[in-house]
Short mmCIF file of C-alpha atoms in Angstrom, two decimals:
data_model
loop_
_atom_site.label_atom_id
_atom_site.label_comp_id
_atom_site.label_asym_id
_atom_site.label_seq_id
_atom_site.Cartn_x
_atom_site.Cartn_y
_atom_site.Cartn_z
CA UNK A 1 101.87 109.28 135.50
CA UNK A 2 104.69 106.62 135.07
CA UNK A 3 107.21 108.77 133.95
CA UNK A 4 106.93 109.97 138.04
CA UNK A 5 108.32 106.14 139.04
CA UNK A 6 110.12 105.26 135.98
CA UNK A 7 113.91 105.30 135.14
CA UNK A 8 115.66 105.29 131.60
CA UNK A 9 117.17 101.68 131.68
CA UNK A 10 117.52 101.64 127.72
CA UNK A 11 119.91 103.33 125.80
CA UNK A 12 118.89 103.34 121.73
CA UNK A 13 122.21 105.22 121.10
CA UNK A 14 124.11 101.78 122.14
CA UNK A 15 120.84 98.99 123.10
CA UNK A 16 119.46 98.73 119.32
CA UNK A 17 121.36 96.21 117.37
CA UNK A 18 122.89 96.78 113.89
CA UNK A 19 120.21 96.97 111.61
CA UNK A 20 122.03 97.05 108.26
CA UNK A 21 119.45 95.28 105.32
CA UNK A 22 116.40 95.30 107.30
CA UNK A 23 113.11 97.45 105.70
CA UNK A 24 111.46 99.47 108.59
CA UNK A 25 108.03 101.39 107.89
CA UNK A 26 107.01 103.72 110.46
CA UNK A 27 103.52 105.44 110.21
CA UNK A 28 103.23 108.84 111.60
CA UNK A 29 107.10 109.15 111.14
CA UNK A 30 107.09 112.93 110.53
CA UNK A 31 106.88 114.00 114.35
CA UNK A 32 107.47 113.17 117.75
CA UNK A 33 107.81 109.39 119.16
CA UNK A 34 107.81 108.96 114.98
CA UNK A 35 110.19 111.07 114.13
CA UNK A 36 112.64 110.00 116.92
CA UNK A 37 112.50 106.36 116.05
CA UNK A 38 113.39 106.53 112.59
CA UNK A 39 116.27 108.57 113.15
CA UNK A 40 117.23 106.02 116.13
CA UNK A 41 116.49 103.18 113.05
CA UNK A 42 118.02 104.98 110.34
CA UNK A 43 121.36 105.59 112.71
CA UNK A 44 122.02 101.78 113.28
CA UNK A 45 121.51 101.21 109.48
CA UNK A 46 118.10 100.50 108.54
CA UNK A 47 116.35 101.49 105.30
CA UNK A 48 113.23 103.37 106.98
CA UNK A 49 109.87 104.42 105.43
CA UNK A 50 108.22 107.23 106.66
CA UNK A 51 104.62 106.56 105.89
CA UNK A 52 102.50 109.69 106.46
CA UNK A 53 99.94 111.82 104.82
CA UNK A 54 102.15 115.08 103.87
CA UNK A 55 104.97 115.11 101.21
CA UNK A 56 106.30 118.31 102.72
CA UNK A 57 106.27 117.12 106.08
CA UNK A 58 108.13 113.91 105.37
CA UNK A 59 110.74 115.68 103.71
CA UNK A 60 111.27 118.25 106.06
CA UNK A 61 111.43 115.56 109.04
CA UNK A 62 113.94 113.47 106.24
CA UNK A 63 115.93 117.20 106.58
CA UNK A 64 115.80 117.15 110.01
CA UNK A 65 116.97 113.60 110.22
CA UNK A 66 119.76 114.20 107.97
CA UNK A 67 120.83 117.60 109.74
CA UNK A 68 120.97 115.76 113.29
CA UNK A 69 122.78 112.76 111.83
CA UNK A 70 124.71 114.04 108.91
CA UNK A 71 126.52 110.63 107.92
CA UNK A 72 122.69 109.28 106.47
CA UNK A 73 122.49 111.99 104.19
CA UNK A 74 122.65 110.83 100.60
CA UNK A 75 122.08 107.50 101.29
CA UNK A 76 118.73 107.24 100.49
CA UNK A 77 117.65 105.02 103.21
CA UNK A 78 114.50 107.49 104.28
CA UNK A 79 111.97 107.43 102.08
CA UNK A 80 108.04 108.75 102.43
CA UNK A 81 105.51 106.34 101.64
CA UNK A 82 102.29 108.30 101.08
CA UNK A 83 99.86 107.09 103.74
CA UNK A 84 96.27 108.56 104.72
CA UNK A 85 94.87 106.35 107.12
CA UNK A 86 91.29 107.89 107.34
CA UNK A 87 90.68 106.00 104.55
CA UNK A 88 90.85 102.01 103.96
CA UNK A 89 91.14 102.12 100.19
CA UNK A 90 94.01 104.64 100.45
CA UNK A 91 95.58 102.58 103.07
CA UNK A 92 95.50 99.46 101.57
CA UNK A 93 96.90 101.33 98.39
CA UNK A 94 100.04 102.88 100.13
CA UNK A 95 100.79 99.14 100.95
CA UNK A 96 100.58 97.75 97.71
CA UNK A 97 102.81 100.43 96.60
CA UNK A 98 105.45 99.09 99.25
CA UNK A 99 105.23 95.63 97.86
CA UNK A 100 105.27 96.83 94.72
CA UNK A 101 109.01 98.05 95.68
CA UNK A 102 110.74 95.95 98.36
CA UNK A 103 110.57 92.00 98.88
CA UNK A 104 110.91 92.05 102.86
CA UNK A 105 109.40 93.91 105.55
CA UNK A 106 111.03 93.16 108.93
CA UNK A 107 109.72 95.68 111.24
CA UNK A 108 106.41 97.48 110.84
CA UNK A 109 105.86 100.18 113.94
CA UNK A 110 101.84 101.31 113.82
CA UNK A 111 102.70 104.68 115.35
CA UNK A 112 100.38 106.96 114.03
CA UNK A 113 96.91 107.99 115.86
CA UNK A 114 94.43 110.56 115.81
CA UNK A 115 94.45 112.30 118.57
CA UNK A 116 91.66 114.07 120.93
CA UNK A 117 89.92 115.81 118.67
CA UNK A 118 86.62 117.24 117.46
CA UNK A 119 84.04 114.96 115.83
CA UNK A 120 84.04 114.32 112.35
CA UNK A 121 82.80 111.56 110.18
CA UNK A 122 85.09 110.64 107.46
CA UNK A 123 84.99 110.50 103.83
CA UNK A 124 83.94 106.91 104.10
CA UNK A 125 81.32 107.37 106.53
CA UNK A 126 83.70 106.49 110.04
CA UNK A 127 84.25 108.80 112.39
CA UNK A 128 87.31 109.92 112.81
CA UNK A 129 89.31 108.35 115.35
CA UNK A 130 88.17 105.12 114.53
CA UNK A 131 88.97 105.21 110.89
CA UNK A 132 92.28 106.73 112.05
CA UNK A 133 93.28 104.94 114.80
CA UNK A 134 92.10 101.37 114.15
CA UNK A 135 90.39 100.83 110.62
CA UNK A 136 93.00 102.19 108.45
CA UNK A 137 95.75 100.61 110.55
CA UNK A 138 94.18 97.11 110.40
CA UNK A 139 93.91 97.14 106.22
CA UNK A 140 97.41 98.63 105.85
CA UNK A 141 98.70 95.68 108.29
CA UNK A 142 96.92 93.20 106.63
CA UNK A 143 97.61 94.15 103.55
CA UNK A 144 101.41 94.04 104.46
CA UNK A 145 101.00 90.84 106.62
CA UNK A 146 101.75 88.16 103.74
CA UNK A 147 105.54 89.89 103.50
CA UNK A 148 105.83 90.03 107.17
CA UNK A 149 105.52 86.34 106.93
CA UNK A 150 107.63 85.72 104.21
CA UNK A 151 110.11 87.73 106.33
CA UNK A 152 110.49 85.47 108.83
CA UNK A 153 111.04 82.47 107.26
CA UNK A 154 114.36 84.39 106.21
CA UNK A 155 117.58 82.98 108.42
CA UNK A 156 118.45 86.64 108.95
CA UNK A 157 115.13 87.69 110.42
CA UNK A 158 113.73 89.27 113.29
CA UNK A 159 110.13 90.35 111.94
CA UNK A 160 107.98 92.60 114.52
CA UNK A 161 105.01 94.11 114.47
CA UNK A 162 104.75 97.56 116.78
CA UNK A 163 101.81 98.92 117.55
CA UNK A 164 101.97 102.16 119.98
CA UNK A 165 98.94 102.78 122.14
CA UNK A 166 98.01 104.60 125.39
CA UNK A 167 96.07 104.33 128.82
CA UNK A 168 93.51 105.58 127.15
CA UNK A 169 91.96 102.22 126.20
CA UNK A 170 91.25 101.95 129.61
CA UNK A 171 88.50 104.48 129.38
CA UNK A 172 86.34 103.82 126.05
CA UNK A 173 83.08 105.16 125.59
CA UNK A 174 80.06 102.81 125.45
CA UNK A 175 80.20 101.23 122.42
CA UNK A 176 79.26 97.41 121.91
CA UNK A 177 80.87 97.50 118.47
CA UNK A 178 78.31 96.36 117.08
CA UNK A 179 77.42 98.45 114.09
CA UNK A 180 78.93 101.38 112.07
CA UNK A 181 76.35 103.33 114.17
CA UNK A 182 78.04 102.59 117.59
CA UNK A 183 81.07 103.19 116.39
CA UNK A 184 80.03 106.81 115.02
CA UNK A 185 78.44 107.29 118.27
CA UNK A 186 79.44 110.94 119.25
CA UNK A 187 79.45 109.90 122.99
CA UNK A 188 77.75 112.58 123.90
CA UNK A 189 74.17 113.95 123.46
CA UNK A 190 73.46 116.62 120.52
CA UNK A 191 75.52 119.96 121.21
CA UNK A 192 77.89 118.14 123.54
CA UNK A 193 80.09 116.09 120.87
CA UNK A 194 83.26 118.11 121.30
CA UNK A 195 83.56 118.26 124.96
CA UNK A 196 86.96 117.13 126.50
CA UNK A 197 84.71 113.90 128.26
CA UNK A 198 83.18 113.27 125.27
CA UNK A 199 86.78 113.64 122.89
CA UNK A 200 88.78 111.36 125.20
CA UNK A 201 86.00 108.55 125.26
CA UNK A 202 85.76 108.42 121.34
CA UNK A 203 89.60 108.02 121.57
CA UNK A 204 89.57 105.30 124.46
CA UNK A 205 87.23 103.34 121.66
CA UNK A 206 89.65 103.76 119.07
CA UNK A 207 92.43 102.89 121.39
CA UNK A 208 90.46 99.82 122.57
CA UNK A 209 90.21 98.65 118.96
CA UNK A 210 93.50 98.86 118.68
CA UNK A 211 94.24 96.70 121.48
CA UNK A 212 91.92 94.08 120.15
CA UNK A 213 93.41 93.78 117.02
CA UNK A 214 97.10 93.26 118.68
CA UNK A 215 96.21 90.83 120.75
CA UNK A 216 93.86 88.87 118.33
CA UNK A 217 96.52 88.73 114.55
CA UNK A 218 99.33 90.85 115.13
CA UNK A 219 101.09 88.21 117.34
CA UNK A 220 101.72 85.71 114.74
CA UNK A 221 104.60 87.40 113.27
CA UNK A 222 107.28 87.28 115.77
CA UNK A 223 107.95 83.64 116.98
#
């Protein structure tokens, strides 16, 4: 509800500084608060990864980029970086592909989430929103922490880590975090998994976990 007290004090059109030779990678970049800030990035002159799942939705939010801001088109500074974060092995393997093509990494924004949805364990045995929302997150991070670092030393730099979460951590379910099993806990008894309660405490968790693991490592980057 704080968009009911709130007023727009920042401008990105004229607030966000030139950003010419800094590396951006955005996950979830092909929609919404995503989409928006790479465009917003790309504008003051950033080369900007768009790391998400689909091919043809990363190029048709690259079209959409170039369409509302003709002048980036053709200069290949938006590029997808294939990224499925509901598995760790495929996150930590979009990363390495990064490093395997750029030598600095000065602004990582952790956009992407899972949202309330219906429960389903993953193809690595995590449900969902978790494996989503924090597990995948944390390994691609990690993985991409080392160049973060090396960033920084840089005299140029200006090395941030983003990570975009929600009120929602406020309500978790009941989780102790304790064991896989907890954190596959449906949060609701048998036939109830998919209820709206249910939904929006398995994505509380995943929010929570996310708001763990920002306060706990992320912090280290920008000094």
């Amino acid at each position: 509800m704080g968009f009911l007290f709130s007023k727009q004090t920042y401008d990105p059109n004229h607030d966000i500084p030139d950003l010419t030779g800094k590396i951006i990678i955005v996950t979830g970049a092909n929609a919404g608060i995503g989409l928006k800030t790479v465009e917003q990035l790309a504008r003051h002159g950033a080369k900007v990864y768009l790391a998400c799942r689909s091919e043809a939705k990363a190029t048709a939010a690259i079209a959409d980029v170039e369409k509302t801001s003709p002048a980036l088109k053709g200069q290949q500074r938006l590029i997808w970086l294939p990224l499925d974060l509901s598995s760790v092995h495929d996150a930590k393997k979009a990363a390495e592909e990064f490093l395997s093509k750029e030598h600095r990494l000065d602004i990582l924004i952790n956009n992407a989430a899972r949202l309330v949805d219906n429960y389903v364990i993953g193809k690595e045995g995590v449900e969902l929103n978790v494996a989503v929302n924090q597990f995948g997150h944390f390994v691609f991070t990690q993985t991409l922490l080392p160049l973060l670092k090396e960033t920084a030393k840089r005299r140029d730099a200006d090395v941030r880590i983003v990570v975009v979460s929600s009120d929602a951590y406020l309500n978790p379910g009941t989780t102790k975090f304790g064991s896989l099993e907890e954190l596959n806990d449906p949060q609701g008894p048998p036939g109830k998994e998919n209820t709206t309660q249910t939904k929006m405490r398995r994505y509380g968790t995943s929010k929570l976990m996310r708001q763990f693991h920002s306060a706990t490592d992320i912090g280290v980057v920008h000094q």
